[in-house]
Coordinates of C-alpha atoms in Angstrom, one line a residue:
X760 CA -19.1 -8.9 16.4
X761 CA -22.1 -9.8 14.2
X762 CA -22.9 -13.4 15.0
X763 CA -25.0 -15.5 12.1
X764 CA -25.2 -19.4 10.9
X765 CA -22.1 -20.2 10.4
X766 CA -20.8 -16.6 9.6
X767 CA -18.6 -14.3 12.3
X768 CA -17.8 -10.8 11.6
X769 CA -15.5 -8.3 13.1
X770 CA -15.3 -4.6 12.7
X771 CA -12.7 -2.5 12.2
X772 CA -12.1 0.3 15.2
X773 CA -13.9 3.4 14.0
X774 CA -11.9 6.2 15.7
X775 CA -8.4 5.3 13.3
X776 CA -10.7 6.3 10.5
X777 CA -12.4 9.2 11.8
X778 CA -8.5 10.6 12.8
X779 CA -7.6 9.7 8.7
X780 CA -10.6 11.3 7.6
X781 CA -10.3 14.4 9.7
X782 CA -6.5 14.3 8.9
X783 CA -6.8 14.3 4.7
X784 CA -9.9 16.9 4.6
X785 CA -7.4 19.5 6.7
X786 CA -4.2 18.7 4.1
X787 CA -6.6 18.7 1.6
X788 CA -8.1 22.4 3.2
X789 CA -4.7 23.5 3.3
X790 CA -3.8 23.2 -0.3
X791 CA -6.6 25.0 -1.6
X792 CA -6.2 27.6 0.7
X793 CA -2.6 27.6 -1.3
X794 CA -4.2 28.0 -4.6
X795 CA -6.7 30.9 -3.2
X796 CA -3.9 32.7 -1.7
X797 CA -0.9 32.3 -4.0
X798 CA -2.3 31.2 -7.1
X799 CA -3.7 28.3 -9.1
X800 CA -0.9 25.9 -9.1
X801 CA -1.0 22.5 -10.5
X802 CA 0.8 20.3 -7.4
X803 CA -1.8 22.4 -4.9
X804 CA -4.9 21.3 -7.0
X805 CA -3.3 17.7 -7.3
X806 CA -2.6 17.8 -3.4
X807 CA -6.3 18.9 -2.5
X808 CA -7.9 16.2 -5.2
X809 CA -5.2 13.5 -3.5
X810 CA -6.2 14.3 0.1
X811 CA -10.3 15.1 -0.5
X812 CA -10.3 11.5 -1.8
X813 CA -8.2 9.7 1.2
X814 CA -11.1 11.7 3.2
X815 CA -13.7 10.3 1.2
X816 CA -12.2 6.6 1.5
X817 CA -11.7 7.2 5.2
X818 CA -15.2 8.0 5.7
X819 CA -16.3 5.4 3.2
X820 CA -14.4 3.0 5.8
X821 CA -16.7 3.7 8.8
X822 CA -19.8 2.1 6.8
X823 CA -19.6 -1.2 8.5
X824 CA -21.2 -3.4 5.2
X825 CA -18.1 -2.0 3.5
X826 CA -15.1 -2.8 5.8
X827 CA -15.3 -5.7 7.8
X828 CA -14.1 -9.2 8.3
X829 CA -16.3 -11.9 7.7
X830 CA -15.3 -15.9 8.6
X831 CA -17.6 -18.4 7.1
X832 CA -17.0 -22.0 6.2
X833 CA -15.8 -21.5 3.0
X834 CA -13.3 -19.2 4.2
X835 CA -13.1 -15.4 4.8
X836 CA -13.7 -12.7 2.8
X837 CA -11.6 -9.0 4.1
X838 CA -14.1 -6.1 3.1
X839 CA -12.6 -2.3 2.3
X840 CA -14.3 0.1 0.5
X841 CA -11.4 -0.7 -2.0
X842 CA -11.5 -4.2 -2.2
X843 CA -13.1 -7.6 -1.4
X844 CA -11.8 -10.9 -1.6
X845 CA -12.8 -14.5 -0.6
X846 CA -9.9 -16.4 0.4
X847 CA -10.4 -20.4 1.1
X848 CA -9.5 -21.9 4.1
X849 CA -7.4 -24.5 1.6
X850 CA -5.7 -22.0 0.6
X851 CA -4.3 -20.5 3.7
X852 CA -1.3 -22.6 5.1
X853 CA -0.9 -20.6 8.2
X854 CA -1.8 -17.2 10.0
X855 CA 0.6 -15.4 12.4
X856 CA 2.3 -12.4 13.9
X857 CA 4.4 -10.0 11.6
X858 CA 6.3 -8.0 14.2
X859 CA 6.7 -4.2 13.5
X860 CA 9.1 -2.0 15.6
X861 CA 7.6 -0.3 19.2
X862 CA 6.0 -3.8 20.0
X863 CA 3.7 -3.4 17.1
X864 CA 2.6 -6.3 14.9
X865 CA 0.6 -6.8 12.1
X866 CA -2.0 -10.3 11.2
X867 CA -0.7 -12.3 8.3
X868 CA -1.3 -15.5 6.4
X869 CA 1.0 -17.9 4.4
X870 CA -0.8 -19.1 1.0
X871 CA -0.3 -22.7 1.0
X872 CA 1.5 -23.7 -2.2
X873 CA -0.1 -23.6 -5.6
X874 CA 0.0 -27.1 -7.0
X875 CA -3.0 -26.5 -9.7
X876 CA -1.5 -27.9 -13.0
X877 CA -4.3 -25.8 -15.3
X878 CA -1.8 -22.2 -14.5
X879 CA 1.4 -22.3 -15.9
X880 CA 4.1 -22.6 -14.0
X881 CA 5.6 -19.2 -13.6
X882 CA 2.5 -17.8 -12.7
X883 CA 2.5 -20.5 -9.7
X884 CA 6.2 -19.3 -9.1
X885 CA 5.0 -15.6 -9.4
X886 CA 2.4 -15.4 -6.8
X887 CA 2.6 -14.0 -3.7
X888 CA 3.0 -15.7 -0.4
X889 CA 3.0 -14.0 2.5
X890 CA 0.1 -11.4 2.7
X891 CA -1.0 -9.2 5.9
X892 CA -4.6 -8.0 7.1
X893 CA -5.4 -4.1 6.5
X894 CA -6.6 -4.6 10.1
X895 CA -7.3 -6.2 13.7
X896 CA -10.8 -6.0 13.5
X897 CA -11.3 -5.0 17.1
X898 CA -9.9 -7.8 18.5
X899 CA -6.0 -8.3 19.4
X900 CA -3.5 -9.4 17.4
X901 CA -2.7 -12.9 19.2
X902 CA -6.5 -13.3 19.8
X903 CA -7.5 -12.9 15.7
X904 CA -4.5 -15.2 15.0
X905 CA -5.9 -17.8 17.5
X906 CA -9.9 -17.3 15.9
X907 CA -8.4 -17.3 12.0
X908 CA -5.8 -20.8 12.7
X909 CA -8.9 -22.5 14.8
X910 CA -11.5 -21.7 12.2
X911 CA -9.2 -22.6 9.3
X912 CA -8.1 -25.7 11.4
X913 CA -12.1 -26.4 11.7
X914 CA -13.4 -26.2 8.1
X915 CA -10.0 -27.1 6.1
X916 CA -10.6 -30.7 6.3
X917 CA -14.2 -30.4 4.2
X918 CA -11.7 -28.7 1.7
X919 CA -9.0 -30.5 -0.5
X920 CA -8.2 -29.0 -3.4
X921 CA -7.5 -24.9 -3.9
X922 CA -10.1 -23.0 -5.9
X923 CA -9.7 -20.4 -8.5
X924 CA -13.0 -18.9 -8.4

């Protein structure tokens, strides 16, 4: 946990990521070896392409500026290599458990309800509620729900309208 003003971030664990990475490189190994030994064929080459770039994302994932949590006033913004996205704490209705089968369970968030009259209406109707976090950052489940509700309990009141930005 990186600890600045105002600003908390949480890392994902590495070793997941190091077991992906290691994973795709030796699927992605295994199909070329395919093409050297049988033949160039054009699933094999598809195959090794697929699984060298998982590899390259896992490894990409291990860079902590790139995938990371970060929980700031404003709201919090969930890093990937892929992706990065700033969601408002007005726009968050609530954060919970999503259970999974063998006692797993995943982080999500309900998106409070669009009331913004400049989209139409069936893109308000459209948009997707329920959303889950790539990760636990670290932390346990019931302990990132319990930091994401209190800091969105903290700095919701300063914000009253949802933003579009």
């Amino acid at each position: 946990m990186d600890r600045g003003f105002e600003v908390v971030r949480y890392f994902p664990d590495r070793g997941k990521f190091i077991t992906l990475a290691i994973g795709c490189a030796l699927l992605s190994l295994a199909c070329l070896i395919k093409v050297v030994i049988v033949g160039t064929s054009v699933a094999a080459m598809l195959g090794a392409g697929f699984f060298l770039l998982g590899s390259v994302n896992c490894l990409q994932s291990l860079d902590r500026k790139r995938c990371h949590i970060e929980l700031s006033p404003d709201g919090f913004i969930e890093r990937s290599p892929l992706r990065q996205r700033l969601v408002r704490w007005s726009e968050v209705d609530r954060f919970e458990l999503i259970p999974l089968p063998r006692s797993y369970v995943w982080v999500g968030y309900r998106l409070a309800d669009c009331d913004d009259p400049r989209l139409p209406l069936w893109v308000r109707r459209t948009r997707r509620r329920e959303v889950s976090l790539a990760d636990t950052y670290g932390l346990d489940a019931r302990e990132l729900v319990e930091q994401l509700n209190s800091w969105r309990q903290r700095f919701r009141q300063a914000q009253t309208s949802i933003s579009f930005e």
